[in-house]
PDB file of C-alpha atoms in Angstrom:
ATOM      1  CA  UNK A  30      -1.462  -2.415 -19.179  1.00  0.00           C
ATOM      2  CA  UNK A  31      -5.005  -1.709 -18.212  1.00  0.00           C
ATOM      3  CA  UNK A  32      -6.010   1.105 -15.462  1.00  0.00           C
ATOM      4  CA  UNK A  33      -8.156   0.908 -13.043  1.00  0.00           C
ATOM      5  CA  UNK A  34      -8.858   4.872 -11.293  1.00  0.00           C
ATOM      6  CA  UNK A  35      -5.641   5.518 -13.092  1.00  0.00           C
ATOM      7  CA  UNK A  36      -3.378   3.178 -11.859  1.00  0.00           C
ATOM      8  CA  UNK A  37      -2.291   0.206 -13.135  1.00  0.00           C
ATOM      9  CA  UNK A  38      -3.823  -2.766 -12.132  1.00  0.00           C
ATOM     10  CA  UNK A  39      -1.332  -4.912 -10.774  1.00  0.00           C
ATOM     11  CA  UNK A  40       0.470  -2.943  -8.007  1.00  0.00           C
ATOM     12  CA  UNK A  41       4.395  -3.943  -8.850  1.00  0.00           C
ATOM     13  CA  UNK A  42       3.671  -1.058 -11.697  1.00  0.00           C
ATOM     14  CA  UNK A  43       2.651   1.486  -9.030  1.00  0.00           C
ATOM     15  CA  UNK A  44       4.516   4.590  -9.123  1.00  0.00           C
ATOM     16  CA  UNK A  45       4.902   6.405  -5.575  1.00  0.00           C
ATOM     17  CA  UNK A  46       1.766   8.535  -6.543  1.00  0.00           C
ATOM     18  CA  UNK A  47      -0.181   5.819  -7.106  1.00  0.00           C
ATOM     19  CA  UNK A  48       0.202   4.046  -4.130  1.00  0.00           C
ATOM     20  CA  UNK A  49      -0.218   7.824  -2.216  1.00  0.00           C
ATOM     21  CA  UNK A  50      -3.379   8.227  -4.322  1.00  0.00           C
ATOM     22  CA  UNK A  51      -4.352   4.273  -3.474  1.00  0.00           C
ATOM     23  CA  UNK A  52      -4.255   5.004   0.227  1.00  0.00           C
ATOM     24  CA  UNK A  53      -5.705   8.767  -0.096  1.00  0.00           C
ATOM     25  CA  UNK A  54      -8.824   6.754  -1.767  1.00  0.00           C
ATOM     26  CA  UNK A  55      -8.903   3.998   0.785  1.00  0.00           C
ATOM     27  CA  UNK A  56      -9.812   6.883   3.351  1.00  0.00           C
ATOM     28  CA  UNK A  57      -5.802   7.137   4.833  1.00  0.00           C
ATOM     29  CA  UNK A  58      -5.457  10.856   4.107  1.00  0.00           C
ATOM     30  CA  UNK A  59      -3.023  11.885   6.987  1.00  0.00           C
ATOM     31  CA  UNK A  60      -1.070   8.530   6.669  1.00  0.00           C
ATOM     32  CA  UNK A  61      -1.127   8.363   2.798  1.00  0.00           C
ATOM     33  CA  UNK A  62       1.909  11.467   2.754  1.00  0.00           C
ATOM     34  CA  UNK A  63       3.898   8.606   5.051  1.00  0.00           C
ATOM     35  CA  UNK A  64       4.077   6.134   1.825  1.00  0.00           C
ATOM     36  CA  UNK A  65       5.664   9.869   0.081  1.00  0.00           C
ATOM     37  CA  UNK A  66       7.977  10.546   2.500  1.00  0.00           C
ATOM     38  CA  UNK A  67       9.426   7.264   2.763  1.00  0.00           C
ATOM     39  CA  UNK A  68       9.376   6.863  -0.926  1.00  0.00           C
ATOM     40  CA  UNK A  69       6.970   3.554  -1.219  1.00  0.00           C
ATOM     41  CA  UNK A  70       6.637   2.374  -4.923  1.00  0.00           C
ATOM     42  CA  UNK A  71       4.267  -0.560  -6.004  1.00  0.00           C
ATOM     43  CA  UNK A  72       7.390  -2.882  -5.670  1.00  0.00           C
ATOM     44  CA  UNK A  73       7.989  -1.662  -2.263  1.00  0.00           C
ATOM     45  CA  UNK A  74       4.527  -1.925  -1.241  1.00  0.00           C
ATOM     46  CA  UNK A  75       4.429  -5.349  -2.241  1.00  0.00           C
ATOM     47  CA  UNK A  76       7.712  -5.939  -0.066  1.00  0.00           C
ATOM     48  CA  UNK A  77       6.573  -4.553   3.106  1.00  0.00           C
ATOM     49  CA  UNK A  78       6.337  -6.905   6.203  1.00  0.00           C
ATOM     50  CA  UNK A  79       3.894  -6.448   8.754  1.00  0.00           C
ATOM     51  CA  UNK A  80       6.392  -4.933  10.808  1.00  0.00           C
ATOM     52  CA  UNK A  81       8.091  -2.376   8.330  1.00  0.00           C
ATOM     53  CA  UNK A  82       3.875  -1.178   8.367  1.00  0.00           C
ATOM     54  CA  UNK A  83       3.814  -0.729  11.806  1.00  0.00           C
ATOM     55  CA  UNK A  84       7.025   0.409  12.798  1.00  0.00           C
ATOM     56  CA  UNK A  85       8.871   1.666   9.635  1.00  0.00           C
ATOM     57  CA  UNK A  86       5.999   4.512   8.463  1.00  0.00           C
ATOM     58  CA  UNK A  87       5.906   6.284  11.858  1.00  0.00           C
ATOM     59  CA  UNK A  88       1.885   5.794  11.697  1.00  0.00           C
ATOM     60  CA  UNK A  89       0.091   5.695  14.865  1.00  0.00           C
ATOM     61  CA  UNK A  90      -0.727   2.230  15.424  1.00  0.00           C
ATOM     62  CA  UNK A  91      -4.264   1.780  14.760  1.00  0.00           C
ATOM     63  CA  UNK A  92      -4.263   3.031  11.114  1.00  0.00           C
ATOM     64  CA  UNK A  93      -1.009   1.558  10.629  1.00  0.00           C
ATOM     65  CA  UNK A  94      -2.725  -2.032  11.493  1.00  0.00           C
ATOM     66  CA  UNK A  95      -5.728  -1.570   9.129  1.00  0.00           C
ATOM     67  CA  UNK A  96      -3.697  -0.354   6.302  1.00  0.00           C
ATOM     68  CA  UNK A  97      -1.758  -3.701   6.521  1.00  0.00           C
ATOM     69  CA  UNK A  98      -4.359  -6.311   7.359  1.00  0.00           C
ATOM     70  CA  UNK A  99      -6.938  -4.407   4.761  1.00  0.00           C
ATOM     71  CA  UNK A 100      -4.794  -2.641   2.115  1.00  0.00           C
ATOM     72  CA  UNK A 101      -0.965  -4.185   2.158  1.00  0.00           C
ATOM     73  CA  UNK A 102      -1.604  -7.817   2.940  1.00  0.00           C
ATOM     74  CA  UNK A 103      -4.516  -8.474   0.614  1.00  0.00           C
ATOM     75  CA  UNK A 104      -2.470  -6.564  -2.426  1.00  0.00           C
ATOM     76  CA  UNK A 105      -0.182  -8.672  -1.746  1.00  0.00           C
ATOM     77  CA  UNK A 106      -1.512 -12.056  -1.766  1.00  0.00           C
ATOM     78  CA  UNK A 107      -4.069 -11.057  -4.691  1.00  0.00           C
ATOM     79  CA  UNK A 108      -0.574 -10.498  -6.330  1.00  0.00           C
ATOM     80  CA  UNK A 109       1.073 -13.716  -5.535  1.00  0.00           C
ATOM     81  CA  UNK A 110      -2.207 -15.222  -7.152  1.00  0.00           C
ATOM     82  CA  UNK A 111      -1.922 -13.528  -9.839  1.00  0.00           C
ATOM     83  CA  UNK A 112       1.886 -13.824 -10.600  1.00  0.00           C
ATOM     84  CA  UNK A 113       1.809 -17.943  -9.852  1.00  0.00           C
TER      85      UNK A 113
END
């Protein structure tokens, strides 16, 4: 599958460490080990609710909000798109 910065383009094929790497790039250092910790593949990713962003990662709320409406929500739709 093709690459993009390393990591496979569509995100269900995102290891943990790509997703880590995804948010380390998007400018969420301190919040990117979160997504470690709590062991967040691509599949995961693509899973979370708006709620398991805000409440489930332990993030303070502010970056927690951006990383869903910004980073999890449109992965997830462009992904939907993609997969329809």
């Amino acid at each position: 599958s093709s690459l993009e910065n390393g990591r496979p383009l569509d995100p269900a094929d995102w290891a943990v460490t790509d997703v880590v790497n995804y948010f380390r790039t998007a400018g969420f250092e301190e919040q990117a080990s979160a997504f470690q910790e709590q062991e967040i593949d691509g599949k995961s990713l693509l899973l979370m609710t708006r709620n398991d962003v805000l409440t489930g990662l332990s993030l303070k709320l502010g970056p927690a909000l951006k990383i869903y409406e910004y980073h999890v929500k449109p992965l997830q739709t462009q992904h939907l798109k993609n997969n329809s």
